PDB file of N, CA and C in Angstrom:
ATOM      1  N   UNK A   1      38.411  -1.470  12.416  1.00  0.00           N
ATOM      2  CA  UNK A   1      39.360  -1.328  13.511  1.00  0.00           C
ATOM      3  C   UNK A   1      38.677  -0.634  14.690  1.00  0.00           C
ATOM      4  N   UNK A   2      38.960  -0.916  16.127  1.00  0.00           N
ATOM      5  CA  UNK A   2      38.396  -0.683  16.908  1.00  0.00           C
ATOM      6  C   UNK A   2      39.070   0.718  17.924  1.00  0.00           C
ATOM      7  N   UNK A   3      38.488   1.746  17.906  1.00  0.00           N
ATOM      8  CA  UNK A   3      39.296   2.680  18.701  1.00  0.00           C
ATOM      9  C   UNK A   3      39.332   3.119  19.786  1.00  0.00           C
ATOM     10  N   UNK A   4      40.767   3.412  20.471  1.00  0.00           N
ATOM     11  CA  UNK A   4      40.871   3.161  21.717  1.00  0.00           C
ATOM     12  C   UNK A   4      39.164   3.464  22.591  1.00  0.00           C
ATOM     13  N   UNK A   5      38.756   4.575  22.409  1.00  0.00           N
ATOM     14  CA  UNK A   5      37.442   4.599  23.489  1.00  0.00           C
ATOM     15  C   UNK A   5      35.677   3.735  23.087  1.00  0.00           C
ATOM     16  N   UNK A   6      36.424   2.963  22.315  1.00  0.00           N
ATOM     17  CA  UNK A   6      35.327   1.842  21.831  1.00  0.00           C
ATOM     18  C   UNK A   6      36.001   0.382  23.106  1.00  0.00           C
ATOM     19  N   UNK A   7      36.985   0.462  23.606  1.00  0.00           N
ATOM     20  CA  UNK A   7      37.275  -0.713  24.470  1.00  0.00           C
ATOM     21  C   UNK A   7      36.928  -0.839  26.090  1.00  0.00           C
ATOM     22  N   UNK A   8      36.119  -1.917  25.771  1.00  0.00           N
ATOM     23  CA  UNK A   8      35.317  -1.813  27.200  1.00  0.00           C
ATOM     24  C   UNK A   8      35.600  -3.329  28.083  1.00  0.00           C
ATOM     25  N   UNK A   9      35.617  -3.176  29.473  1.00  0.00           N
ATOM     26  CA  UNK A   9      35.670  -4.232  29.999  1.00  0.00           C
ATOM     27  C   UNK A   9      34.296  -4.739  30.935  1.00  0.00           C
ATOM     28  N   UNK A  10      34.403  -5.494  31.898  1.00  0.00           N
ATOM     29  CA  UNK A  10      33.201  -5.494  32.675  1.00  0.00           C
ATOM     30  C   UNK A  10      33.773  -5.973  34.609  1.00  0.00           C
ATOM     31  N   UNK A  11      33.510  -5.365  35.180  1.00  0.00           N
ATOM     32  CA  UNK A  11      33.929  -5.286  36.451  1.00  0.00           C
ATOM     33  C   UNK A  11      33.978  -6.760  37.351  1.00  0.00           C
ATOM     34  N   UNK A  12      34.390  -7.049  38.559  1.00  0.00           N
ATOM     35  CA  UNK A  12      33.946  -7.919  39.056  1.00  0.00           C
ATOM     36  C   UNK A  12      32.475  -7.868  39.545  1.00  0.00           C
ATOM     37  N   UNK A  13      31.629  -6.795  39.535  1.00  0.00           N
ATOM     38  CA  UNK A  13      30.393  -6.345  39.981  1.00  0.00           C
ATOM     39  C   UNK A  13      29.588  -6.130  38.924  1.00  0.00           C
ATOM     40  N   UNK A  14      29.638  -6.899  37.520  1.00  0.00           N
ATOM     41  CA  UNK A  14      29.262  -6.597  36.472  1.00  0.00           C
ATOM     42  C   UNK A  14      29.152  -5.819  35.546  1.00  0.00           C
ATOM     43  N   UNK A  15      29.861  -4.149  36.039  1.00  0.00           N
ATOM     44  CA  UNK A  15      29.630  -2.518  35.671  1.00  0.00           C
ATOM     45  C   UNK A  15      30.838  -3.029  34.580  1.00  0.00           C
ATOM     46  N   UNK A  16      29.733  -2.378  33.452  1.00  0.00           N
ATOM     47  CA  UNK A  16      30.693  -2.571  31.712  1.00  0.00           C
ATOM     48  C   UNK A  16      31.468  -0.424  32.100  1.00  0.00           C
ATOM     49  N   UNK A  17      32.656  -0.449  31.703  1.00  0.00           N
ATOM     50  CA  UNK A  17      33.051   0.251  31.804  1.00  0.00           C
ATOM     51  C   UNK A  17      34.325   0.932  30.450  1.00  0.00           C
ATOM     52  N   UNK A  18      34.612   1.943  30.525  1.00  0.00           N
ATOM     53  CA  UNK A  18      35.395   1.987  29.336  1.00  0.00           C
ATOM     54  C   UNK A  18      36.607   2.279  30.065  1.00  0.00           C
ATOM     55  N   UNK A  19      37.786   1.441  29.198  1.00  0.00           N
ATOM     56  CA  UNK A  19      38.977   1.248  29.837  1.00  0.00           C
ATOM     57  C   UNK A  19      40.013   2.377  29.583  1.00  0.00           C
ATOM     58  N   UNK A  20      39.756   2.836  28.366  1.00  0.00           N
ATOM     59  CA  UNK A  20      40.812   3.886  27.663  1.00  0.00           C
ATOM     60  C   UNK A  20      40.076   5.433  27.937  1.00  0.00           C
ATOM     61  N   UNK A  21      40.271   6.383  28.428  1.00  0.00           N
ATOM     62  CA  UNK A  21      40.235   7.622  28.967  1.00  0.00           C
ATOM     63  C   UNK A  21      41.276   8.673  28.264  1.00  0.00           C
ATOM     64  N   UNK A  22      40.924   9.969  27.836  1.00  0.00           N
ATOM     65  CA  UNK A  22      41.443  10.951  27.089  1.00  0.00           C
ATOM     66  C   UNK A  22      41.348  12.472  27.609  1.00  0.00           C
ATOM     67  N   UNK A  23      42.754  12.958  28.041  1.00  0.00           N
ATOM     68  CA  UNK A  23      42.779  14.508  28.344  1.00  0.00           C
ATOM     69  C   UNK A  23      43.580  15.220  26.783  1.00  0.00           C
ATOM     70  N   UNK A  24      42.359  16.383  26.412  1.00  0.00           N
ATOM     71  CA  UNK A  24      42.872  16.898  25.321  1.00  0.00           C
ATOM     72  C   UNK A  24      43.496  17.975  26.271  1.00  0.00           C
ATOM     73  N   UNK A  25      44.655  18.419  25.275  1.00  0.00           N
ATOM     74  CA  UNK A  25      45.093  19.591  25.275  1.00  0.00           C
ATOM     75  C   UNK A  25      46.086  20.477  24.370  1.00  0.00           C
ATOM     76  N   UNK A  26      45.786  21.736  24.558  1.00  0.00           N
ATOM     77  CA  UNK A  26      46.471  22.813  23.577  1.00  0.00           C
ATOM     78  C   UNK A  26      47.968  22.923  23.774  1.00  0.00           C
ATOM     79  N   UNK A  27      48.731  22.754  23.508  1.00  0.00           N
ATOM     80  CA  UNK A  27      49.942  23.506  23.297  1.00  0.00           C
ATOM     81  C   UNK A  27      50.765  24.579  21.759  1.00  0.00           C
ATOM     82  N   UNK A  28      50.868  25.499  22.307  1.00  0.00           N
ATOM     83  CA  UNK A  28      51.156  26.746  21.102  1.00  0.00           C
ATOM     84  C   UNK A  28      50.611  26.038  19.728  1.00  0.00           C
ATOM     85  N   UNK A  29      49.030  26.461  20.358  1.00  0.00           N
ATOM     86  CA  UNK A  29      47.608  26.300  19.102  1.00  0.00           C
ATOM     87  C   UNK A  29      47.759  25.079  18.476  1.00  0.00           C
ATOM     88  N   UNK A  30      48.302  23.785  19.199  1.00  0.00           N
ATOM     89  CA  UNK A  30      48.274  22.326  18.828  1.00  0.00           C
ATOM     90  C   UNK A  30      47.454  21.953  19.852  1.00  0.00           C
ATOM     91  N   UNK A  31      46.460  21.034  18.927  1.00  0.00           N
ATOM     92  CA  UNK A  31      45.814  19.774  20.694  1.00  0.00           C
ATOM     93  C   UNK A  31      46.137  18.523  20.140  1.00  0.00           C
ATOM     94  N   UNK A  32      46.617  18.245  21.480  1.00  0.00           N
ATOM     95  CA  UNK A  32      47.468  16.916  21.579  1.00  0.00           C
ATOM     96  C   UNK A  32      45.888  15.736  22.107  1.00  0.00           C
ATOM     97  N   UNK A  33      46.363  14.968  22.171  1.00  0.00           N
ATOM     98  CA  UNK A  33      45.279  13.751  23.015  1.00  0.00           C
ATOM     99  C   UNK A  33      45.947  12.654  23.583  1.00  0.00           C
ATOM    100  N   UNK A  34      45.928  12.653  24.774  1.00  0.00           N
ATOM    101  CA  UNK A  34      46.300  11.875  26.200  1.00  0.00           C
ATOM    102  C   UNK A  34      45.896  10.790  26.247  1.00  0.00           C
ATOM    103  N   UNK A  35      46.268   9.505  26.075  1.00  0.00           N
ATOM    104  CA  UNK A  35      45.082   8.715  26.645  1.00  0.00           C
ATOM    105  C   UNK A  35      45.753   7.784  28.278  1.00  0.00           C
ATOM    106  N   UNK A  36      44.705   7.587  28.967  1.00  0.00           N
ATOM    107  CA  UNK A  36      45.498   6.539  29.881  1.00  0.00           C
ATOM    108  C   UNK A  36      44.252   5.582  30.094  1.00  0.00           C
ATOM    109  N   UNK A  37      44.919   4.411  30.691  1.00  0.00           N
ATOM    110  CA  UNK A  37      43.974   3.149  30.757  1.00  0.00           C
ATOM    111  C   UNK A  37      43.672   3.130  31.843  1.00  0.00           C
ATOM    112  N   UNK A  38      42.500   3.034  32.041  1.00  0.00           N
ATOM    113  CA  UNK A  38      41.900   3.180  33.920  1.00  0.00           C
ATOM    114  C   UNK A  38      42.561   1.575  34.887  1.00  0.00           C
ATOM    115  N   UNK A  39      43.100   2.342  36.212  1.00  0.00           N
ATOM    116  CA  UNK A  39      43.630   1.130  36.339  1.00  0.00           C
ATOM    117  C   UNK A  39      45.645   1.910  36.356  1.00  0.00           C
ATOM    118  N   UNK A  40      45.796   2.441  35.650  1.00  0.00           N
ATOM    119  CA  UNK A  40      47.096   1.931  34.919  1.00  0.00           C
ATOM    120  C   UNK A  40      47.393   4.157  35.459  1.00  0.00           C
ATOM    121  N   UNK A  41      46.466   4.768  34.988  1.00  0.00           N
ATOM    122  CA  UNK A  41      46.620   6.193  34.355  1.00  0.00           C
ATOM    123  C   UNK A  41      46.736   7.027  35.997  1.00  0.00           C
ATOM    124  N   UNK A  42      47.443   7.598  36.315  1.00  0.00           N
ATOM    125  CA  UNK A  42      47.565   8.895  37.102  1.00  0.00           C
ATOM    126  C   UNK A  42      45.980   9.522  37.593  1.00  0.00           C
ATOM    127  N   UNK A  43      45.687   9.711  39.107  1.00  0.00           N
ATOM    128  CA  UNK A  43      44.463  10.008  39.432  1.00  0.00           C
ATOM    129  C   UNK A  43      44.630  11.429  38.560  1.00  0.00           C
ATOM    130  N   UNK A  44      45.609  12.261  38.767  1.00  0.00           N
ATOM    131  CA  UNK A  44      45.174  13.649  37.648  1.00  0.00           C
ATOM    132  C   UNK A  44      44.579  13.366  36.131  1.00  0.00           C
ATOM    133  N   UNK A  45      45.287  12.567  35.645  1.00  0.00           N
ATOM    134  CA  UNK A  45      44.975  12.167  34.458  1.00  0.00           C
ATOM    135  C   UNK A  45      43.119  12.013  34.412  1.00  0.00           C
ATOM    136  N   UNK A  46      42.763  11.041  35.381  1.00  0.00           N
ATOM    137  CA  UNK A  46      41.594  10.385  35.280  1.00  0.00           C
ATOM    138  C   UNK A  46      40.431  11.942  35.721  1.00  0.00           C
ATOM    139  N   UNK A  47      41.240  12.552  37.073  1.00  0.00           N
ATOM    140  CA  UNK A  47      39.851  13.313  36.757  1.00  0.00           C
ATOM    141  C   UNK A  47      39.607  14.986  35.857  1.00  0.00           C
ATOM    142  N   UNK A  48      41.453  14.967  35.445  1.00  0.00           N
ATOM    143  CA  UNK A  48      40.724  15.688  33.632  1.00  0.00           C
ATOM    144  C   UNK A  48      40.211  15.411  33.003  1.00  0.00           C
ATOM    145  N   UNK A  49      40.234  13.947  32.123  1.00  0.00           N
ATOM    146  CA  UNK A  49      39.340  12.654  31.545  1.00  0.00           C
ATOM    147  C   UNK A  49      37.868  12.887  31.653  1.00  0.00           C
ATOM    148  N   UNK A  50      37.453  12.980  32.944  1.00  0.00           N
ATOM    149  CA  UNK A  50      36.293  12.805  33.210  1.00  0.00           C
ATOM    150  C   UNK A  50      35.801  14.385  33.581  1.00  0.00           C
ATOM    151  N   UNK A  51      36.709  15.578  34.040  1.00  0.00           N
ATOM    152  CA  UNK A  51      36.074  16.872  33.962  1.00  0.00           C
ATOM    153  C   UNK A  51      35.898  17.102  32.360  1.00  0.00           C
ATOM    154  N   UNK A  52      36.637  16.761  31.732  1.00  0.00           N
ATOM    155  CA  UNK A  52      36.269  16.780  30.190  1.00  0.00           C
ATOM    156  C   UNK A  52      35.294  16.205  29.330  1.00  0.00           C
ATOM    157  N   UNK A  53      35.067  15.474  29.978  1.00  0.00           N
ATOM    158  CA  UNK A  53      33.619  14.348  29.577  1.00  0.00           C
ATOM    159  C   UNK A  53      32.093  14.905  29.763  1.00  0.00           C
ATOM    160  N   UNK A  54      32.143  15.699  30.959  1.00  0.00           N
ATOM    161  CA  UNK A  54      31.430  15.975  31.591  1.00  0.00           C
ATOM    162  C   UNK A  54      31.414  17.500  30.953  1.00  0.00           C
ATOM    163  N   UNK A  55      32.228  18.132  30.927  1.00  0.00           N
ATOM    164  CA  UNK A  55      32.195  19.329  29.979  1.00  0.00           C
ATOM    165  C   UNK A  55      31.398  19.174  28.656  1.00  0.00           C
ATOM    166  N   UNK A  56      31.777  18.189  28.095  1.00  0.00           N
ATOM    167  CA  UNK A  56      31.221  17.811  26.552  1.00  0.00           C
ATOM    168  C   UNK A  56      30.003  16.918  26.662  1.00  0.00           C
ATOM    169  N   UNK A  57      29.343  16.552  27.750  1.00  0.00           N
ATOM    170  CA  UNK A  57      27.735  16.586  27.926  1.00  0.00           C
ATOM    171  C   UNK A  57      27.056  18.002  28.279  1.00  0.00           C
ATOM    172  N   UNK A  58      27.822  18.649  29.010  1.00  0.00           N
ATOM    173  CA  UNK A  58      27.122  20.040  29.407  1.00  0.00           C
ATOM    174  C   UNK A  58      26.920  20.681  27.854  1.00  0.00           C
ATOM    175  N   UNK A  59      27.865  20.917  26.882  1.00  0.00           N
ATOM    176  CA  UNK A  59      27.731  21.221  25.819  1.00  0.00           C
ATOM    177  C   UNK A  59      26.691  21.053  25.056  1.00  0.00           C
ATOM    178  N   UNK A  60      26.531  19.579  25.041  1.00  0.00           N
ATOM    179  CA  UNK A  60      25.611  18.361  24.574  1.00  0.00           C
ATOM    180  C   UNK A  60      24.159  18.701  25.309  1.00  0.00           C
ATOM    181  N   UNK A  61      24.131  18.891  26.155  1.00  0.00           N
ATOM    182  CA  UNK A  61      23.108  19.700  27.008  1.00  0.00           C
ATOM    183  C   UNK A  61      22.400  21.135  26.443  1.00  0.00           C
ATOM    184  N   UNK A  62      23.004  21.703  26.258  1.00  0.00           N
ATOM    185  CA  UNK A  62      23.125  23.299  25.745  1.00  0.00           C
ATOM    186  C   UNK A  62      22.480  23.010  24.613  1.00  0.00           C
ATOM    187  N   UNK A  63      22.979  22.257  23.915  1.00  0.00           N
ATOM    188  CA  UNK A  63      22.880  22.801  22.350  1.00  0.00           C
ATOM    189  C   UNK A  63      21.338  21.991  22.103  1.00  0.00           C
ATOM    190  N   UNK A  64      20.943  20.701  23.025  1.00  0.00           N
ATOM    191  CA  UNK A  64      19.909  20.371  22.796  1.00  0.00           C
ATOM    192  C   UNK A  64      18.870  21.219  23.007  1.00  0.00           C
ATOM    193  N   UNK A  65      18.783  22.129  24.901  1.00  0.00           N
ATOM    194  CA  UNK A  65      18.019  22.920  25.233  1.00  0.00           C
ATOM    195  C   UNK A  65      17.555  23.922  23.975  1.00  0.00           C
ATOM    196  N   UNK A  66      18.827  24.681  23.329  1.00  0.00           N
ATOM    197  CA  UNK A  66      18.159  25.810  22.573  1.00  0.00           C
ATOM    198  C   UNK A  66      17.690  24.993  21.234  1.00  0.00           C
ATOM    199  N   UNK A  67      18.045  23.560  20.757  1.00  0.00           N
ATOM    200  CA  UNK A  67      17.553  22.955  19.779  1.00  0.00           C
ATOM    201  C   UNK A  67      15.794  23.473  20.401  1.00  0.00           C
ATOM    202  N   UNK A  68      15.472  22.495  20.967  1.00  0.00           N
ATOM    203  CA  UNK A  68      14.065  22.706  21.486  1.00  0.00           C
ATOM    204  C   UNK A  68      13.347  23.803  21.910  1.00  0.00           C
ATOM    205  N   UNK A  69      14.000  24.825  22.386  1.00  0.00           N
ATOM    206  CA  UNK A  69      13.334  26.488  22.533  1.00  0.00           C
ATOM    207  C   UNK A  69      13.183  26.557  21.211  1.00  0.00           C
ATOM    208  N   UNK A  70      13.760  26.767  20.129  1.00  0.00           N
ATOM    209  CA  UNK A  70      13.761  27.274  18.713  1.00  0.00           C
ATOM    210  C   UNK A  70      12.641  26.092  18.368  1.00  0.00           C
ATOM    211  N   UNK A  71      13.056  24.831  18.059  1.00  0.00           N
ATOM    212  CA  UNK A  71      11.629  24.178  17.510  1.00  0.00           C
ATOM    213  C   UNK A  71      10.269  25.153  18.441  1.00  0.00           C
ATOM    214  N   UNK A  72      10.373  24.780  19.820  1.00  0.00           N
ATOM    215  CA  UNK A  72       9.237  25.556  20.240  1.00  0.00           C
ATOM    216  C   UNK A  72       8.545  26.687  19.805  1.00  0.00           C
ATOM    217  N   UNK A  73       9.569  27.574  19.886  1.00  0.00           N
ATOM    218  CA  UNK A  73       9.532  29.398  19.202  1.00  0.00           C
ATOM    219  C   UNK A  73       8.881  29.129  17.549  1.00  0.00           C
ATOM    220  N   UNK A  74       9.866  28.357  17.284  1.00  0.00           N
ATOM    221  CA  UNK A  74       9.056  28.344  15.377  1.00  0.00           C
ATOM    222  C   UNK A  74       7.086  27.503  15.784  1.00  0.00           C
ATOM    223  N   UNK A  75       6.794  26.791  16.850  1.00  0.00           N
ATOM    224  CA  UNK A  75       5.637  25.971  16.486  1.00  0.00           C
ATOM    225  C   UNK A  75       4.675  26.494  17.723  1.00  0.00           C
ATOM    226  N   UNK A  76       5.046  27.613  18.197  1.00  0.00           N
ATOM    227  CA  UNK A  76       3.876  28.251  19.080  1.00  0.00           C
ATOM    228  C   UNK A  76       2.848  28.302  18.405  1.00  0.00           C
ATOM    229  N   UNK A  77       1.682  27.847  19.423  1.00  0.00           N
ATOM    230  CA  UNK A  77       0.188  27.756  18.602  1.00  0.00           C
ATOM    231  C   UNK A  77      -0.002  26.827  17.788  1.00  0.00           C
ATOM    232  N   UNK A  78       0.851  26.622  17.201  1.00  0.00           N
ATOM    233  CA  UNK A  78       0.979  25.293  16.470  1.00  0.00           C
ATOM    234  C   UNK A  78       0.887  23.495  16.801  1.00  0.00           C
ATOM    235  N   UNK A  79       1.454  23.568  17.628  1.00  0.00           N
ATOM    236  CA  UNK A  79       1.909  22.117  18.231  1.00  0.00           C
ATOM    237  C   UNK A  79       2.237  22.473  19.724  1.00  0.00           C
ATOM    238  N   UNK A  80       1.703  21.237  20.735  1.00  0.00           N
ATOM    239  CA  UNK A  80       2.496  21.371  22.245  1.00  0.00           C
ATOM    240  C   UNK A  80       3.968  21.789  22.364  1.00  0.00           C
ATOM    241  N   UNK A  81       4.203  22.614  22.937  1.00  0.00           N
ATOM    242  CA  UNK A  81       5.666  22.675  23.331  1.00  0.00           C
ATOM    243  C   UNK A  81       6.458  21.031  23.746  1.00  0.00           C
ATOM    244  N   UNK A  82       7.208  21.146  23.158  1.00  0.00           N
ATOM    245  CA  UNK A  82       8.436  19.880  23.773  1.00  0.00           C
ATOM    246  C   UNK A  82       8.972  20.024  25.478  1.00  0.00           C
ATOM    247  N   UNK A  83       8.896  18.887  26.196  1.00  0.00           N
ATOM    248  CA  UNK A  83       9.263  19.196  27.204  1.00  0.00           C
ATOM    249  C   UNK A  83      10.546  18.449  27.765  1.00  0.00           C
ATOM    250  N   UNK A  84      11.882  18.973  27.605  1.00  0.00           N
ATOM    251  CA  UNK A  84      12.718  18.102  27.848  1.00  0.00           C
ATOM    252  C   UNK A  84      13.232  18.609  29.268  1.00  0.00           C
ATOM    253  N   UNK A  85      13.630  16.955  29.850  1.00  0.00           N
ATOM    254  CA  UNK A  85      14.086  17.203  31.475  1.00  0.00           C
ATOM    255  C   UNK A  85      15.294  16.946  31.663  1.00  0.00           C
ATOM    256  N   UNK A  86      16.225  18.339  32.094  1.00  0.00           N
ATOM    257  CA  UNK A  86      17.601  17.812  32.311  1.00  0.00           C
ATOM    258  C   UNK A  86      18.622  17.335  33.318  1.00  0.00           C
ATOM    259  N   UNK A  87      17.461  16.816  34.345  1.00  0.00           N
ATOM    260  CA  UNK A  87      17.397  16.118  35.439  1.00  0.00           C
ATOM    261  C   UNK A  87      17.751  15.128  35.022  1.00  0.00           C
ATOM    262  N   UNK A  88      19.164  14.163  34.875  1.00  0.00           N
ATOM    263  CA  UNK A  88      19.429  13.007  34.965  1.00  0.00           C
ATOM    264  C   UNK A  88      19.420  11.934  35.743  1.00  0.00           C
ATOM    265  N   UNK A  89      19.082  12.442  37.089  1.00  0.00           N
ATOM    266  CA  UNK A  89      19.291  11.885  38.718  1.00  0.00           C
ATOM    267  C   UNK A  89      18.473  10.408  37.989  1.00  0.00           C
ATOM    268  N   UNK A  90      17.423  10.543  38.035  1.00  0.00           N
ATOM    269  CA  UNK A  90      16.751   9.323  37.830  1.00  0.00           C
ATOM    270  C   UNK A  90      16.717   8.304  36.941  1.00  0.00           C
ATOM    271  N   UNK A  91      17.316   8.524  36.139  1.00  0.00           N
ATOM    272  CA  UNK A  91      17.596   7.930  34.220  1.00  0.00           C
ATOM    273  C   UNK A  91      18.657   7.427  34.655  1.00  0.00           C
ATOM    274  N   UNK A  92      19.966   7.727  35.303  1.00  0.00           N
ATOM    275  CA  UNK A  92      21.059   7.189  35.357  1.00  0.00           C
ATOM    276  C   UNK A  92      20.841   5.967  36.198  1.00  0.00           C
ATOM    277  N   UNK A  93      20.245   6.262  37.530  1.00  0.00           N
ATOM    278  CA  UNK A  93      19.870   5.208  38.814  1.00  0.00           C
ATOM    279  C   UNK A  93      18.934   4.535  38.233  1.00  0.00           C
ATOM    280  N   UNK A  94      18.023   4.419  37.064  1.00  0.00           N
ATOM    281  CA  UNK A  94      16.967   3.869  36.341  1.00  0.00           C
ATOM    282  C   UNK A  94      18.148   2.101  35.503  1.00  0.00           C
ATOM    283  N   UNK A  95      18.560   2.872  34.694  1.00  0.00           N
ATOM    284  CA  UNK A  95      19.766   2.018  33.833  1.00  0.00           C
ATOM    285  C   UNK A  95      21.006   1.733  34.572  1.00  0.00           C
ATOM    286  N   UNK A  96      20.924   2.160  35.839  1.00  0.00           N
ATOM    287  CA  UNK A  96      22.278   1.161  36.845  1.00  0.00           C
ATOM    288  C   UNK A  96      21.548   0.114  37.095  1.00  0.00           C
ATOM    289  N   UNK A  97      20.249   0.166  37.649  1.00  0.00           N
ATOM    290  CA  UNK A  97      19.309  -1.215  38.139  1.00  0.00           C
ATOM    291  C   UNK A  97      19.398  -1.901  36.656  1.00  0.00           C
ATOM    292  N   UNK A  98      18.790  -1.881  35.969  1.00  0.00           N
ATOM    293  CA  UNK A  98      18.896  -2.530  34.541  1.00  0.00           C
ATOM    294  C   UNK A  98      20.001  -3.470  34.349  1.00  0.00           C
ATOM    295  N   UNK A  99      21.171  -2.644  34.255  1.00  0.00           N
ATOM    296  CA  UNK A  99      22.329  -2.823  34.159  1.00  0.00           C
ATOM    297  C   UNK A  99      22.725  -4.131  34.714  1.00  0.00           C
ATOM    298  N   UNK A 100      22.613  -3.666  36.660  1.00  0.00           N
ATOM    299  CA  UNK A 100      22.510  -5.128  37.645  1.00  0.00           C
ATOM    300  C   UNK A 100      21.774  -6.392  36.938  1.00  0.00           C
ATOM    301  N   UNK A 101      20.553  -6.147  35.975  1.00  0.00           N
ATOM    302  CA  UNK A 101      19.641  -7.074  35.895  1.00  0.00           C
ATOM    303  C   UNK A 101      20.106  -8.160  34.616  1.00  0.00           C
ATOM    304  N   UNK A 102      20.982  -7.606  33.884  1.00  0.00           N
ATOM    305  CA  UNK A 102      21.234  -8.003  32.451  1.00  0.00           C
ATOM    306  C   UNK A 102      22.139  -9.394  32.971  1.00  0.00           C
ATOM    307  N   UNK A 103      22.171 -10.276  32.281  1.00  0.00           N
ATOM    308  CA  UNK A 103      23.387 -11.498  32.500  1.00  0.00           C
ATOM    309  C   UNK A 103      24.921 -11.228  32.127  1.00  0.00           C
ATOM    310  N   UNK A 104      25.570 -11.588  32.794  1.00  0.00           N
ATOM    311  CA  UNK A 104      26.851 -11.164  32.975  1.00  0.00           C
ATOM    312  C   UNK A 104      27.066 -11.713  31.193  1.00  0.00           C
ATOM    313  N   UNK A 105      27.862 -11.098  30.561  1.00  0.00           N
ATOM    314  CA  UNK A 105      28.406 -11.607  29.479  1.00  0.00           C
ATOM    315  C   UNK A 105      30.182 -11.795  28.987  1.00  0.00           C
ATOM    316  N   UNK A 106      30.667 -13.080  28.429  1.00  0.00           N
ATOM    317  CA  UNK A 106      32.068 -12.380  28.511  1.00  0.00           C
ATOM    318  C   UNK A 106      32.588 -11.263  28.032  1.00  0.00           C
ATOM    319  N   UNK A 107      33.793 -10.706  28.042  1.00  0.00           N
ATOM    320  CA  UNK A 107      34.118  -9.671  27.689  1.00  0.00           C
ATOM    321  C   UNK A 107      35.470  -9.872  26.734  1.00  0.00           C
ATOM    322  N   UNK A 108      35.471  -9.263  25.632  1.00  0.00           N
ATOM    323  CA  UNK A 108      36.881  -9.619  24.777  1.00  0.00           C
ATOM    324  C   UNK A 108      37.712  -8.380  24.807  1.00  0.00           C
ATOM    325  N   UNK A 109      39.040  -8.744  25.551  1.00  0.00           N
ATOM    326  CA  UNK A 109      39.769  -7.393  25.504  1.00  0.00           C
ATOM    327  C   UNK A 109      40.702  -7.600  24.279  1.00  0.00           C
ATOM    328  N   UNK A 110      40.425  -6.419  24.027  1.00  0.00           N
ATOM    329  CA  UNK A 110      41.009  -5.750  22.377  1.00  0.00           C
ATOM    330  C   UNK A 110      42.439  -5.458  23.097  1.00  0.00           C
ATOM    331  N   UNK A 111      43.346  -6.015  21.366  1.00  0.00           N
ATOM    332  CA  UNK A 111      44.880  -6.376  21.883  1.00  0.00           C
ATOM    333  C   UNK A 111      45.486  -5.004  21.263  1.00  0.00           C
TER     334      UNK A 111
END
């Protein structure tokens, strides 16, 4: 079975995009989960969605950095230090061109 943030469409400009979007939140120590369909969902909706997304790469960020200080710290003298760059600027604009380059394919929207 396919779940809601596995459903993707593809633009008139070819950009594959995900259609279903999710604001968590707490109420008296419950988290609920929001979803709205881009297109369809409240601009508030969309840019909690996406401040939340973006929260949970920064995370994703974090936890890699000190992954790699600690490998480092344990293999001083040992092995080159790891050098990870958390400069995305270029990786993202790298795989948008890509992206443009791929052949349009159809798209099956999940019912």
């Amino acid at each position: 079975m396919i779940g809601l943030r596995d459903e993707y469409k593809t633009d008139s400009q070819g950009r594959r995009y995900r259609v279903n979007h999710a604001v968590c939140v707490t109420k008296s120590g419950v988290q609920y989960t929001f979803w709205g369909v881009m297109g369809f969902a409240s601009h508030e909706h969309m840019e909690k969605a996406f401040a939340q997304r973006r929260e949970q790469i920064i995370g994703d960020n974090l936890q890699l950095k000190s992954d790699v200080d600690v490998y480092n710290d344990l293999n001083r003298g040992k092995r080159p230090a790891i050098q990870i760059v958390m400069d995305y600027t270029e990786d993202v604009a790298e795989r948008q061109e890509l992206q443009k380059m791929k052949p349009k394919r159809a798209e099956v929207d999940v019912a």
